[in-house]
């Protein structure tokens, strides 16, 4: 009996390892999917922030080498309070995307390859960022004590560069994140998240359901480069001093960064994502930020 039980466990383990799922959503001209994303962020010293946005993804073109998807955020709401600077910045990054159509080139499996209309997207985002920065400085004047208008706008625009927008599609909350992947239990992949952190993600497959867990995967040199880049963006006048003393700064433990994330995905019969539940926790300089998100197909 013990041998039979052990054999059963081995067979179950083998089946789990061999579980395989190819994610290639069925796409036809005019197909449209509407998603609602609710993000709840717990920010150190700032309380809890909730942002809800609605996004439409439609098949705009069918090409011999793939598809062009039209992605547009149609509505954004948040409860960011006037004194919540971090919350205002997070909400602003989402709000500036509202009404901006992004046309994404994909391969035949729907995996994003590039942005077809980035020149137009950038022009619209620059206009939106001007309006949002003026609004933020008016409602939260203390932001100006941390960074000027030009520096604030630059930070916002850096987060919506073509590279950053494509990186966001690898984020665990993007409905396109699994497209084109052949997933097996135990499969791993490297990626860079929206915060610029190099991460490693592992997948687990159970039928049409997929779960993943990710953790930071950065060397000491990677971390040095990231810290210097962040200082150059937010406090350029301090950048040279940090460069000269980066080893001492890191040895002090004051800028230690760690991040973990988990996510669960439920695929519909046609291969499109039906729902996503994700959670990420980032520890930076002794402060912890927790973000939970749910994505639901309407």
Short mmCIF file of N, CA and C in Angstrom, two decimals, residues 24-35 55-72 101-111 116 175-176 179 270-272 297:
data_model
loop_
_atom_site.label_atom_id
_atom_site.label_comp_id
_atom_site.label_asym_id
_atom_site.label_seq_id
_atom_site.Cartn_x
_atom_site.Cartn_y
_atom_site.Cartn_z
N UNK A 24 -2.62 31.90 -26.57
CA UNK A 24 -2.72 32.54 -27.88
C UNK A 24 -4.19 32.90 -28.11
N UNK A 25 -4.65 34.04 -27.60
CA UNK A 25 -6.06 34.41 -27.70
C UNK A 25 -6.56 34.44 -29.14
N UNK A 26 -7.79 34.00 -29.33
CA UNK A 26 -8.41 34.07 -30.65
C UNK A 26 -8.72 35.53 -30.96
N UNK A 27 -8.28 35.99 -32.13
CA UNK A 27 -8.47 37.40 -32.49
C UNK A 27 -9.04 37.51 -33.89
N UNK A 28 -10.09 38.30 -34.01
CA UNK A 28 -10.68 38.61 -35.31
C UNK A 28 -10.93 40.11 -35.37
N UNK A 29 -10.93 40.64 -36.58
CA UNK A 29 -11.15 42.07 -36.77
C UNK A 29 -12.42 42.51 -36.05
N UNK A 30 -12.28 43.55 -35.22
CA UNK A 30 -13.44 44.10 -34.53
C UNK A 30 -13.69 43.52 -33.15
N UNK A 31 -13.00 42.43 -32.79
CA UNK A 31 -13.17 41.86 -31.45
C UNK A 31 -12.83 42.92 -30.40
N UNK A 32 -13.59 42.94 -29.31
CA UNK A 32 -13.37 43.94 -28.27
C UNK A 32 -13.53 43.34 -26.88
N UNK A 33 -12.62 43.69 -25.99
CA UNK A 33 -12.65 43.25 -24.60
C UNK A 33 -12.58 44.48 -23.69
N UNK A 34 -13.44 44.49 -22.69
CA UNK A 34 -13.48 45.61 -21.74
C UNK A 34 -13.09 45.13 -20.35
N UNK A 35 -12.06 45.76 -19.78
CA UNK A 35 -11.55 45.35 -18.48
C UNK A 35 -11.69 46.48 -17.45
N UNK A 55 -10.57 49.93 -19.22
CA UNK A 55 -9.74 49.87 -20.44
C UNK A 55 -10.40 49.00 -21.49
N UNK A 56 -10.39 49.48 -22.72
CA UNK A 56 -10.94 48.73 -23.84
C UNK A 56 -9.79 48.26 -24.74
N UNK A 57 -9.77 46.98 -25.05
CA UNK A 57 -8.78 46.42 -25.97
C UNK A 57 -9.55 45.85 -27.17
N UNK A 58 -9.23 46.34 -28.36
CA UNK A 58 -9.93 45.85 -29.55
C UNK A 58 -8.95 45.51 -30.66
N UNK A 59 -9.35 44.60 -31.53
CA UNK A 59 -8.51 44.21 -32.66
C UNK A 59 -8.76 45.21 -33.79
N UNK A 60 -7.77 46.09 -34.03
CA UNK A 60 -7.92 47.16 -35.02
C UNK A 60 -7.50 46.75 -36.42
N UNK A 61 -6.50 45.86 -36.51
CA UNK A 61 -6.02 45.39 -37.81
C UNK A 61 -5.58 43.94 -37.71
N UNK A 62 -5.79 43.20 -38.80
CA UNK A 62 -5.30 41.83 -38.90
C UNK A 62 -4.25 41.81 -40.00
N UNK A 63 -3.02 41.48 -39.65
CA UNK A 63 -1.91 41.50 -40.60
C UNK A 63 -1.38 40.08 -40.81
N UNK A 64 -0.59 39.90 -41.84
CA UNK A 64 -0.04 38.57 -42.11
C UNK A 64 0.90 38.13 -41.00
N UNK A 65 1.58 39.10 -40.36
CA UNK A 65 2.56 38.75 -39.33
C UNK A 65 2.01 38.90 -37.91
N UNK A 66 0.75 39.31 -37.78
CA UNK A 66 0.18 39.47 -36.45
C UNK A 66 -1.04 40.37 -36.44
N UNK A 67 -1.15 41.18 -35.39
CA UNK A 67 -2.33 42.03 -35.22
C UNK A 67 -1.91 43.41 -34.73
N UNK A 68 -2.81 44.37 -34.90
CA UNK A 68 -2.67 45.67 -34.26
C UNK A 68 -3.83 45.80 -33.29
N UNK A 69 -3.50 45.93 -32.00
CA UNK A 69 -4.52 46.07 -30.97
C UNK A 69 -4.64 47.53 -30.56
N UNK A 70 -5.87 48.00 -30.45
CA UNK A 70 -6.13 49.35 -29.96
C UNK A 70 -6.44 49.25 -28.46
N UNK A 71 -5.61 49.90 -27.65
CA UNK A 71 -5.80 49.88 -26.19
C UNK A 71 -6.07 51.30 -25.72
N UNK A 72 -7.20 51.49 -25.04
CA UNK A 72 -7.54 52.84 -24.58
C UNK A 72 -8.18 52.79 -23.19
N UNK A 101 -5.39 56.65 -27.19
CA UNK A 101 -5.38 55.34 -27.85
C UNK A 101 -3.95 54.91 -28.15
N UNK A 102 -3.60 53.71 -27.69
CA UNK A 102 -2.28 53.15 -27.98
C UNK A 102 -2.48 51.97 -28.91
N UNK A 103 -1.84 52.00 -30.08
CA UNK A 103 -1.97 50.93 -31.06
C UNK A 103 -0.73 50.04 -30.96
N UNK A 104 -0.96 48.81 -30.54
CA UNK A 104 0.12 47.89 -30.24
C UNK A 104 0.29 46.85 -31.34
N UNK A 105 1.49 46.77 -31.86
CA UNK A 105 1.80 45.70 -32.82
C UNK A 105 2.07 44.41 -32.05
N UNK A 106 1.43 43.32 -32.45
CA UNK A 106 1.67 42.03 -31.80
C UNK A 106 2.06 40.99 -32.85
N UNK A 107 2.55 39.85 -32.37
CA UNK A 107 2.79 38.74 -33.28
C UNK A 107 1.49 37.95 -33.44
N UNK A 108 1.54 36.80 -34.06
CA UNK A 108 0.34 36.02 -34.33
C UNK A 108 -0.29 35.46 -33.06
N UNK A 109 0.45 35.45 -31.97
CA UNK A 109 -0.08 34.96 -30.69
C UNK A 109 -0.57 36.09 -29.79
N UNK A 110 -0.54 37.32 -30.32
CA UNK A 110 -1.01 38.46 -29.54
C UNK A 110 -0.01 39.01 -28.56
N UNK A 111 1.26 38.62 -28.71
CA UNK A 111 2.30 39.12 -27.80
C UNK A 111 2.80 40.49 -28.29
N UNK A 116 2.76 51.16 -32.47
CA UNK A 116 2.70 51.65 -33.84
C UNK A 116 2.56 53.17 -33.92
N UNK A 175 -3.70 42.64 -19.11
CA UNK A 175 -4.41 41.51 -19.73
C UNK A 175 -3.65 40.84 -20.87
N UNK A 176 -2.56 41.47 -21.35
CA UNK A 176 -1.77 40.90 -22.44
C UNK A 176 -0.51 40.19 -21.95
N UNK A 179 0.21 36.56 -23.19
CA UNK A 179 0.10 36.27 -24.63
C UNK A 179 1.41 35.80 -25.24
N UNK A 270 -11.68 31.38 -24.98
CA UNK A 270 -11.07 31.89 -26.21
C UNK A 270 -9.62 32.32 -26.03
N UNK A 271 -9.06 32.08 -24.85
CA UNK A 271 -7.65 32.41 -24.62
C UNK A 271 -7.39 33.78 -24.03
N UNK A 272 -8.43 34.64 -23.99
CA UNK A 272 -8.26 35.96 -23.36
C UNK A 272 -8.34 35.80 -21.84
N UNK A 297 -12.80 41.03 -16.55
CA UNK A 297 -13.38 41.19 -17.88
C UNK A 297 -14.87 41.45 -17.71
#
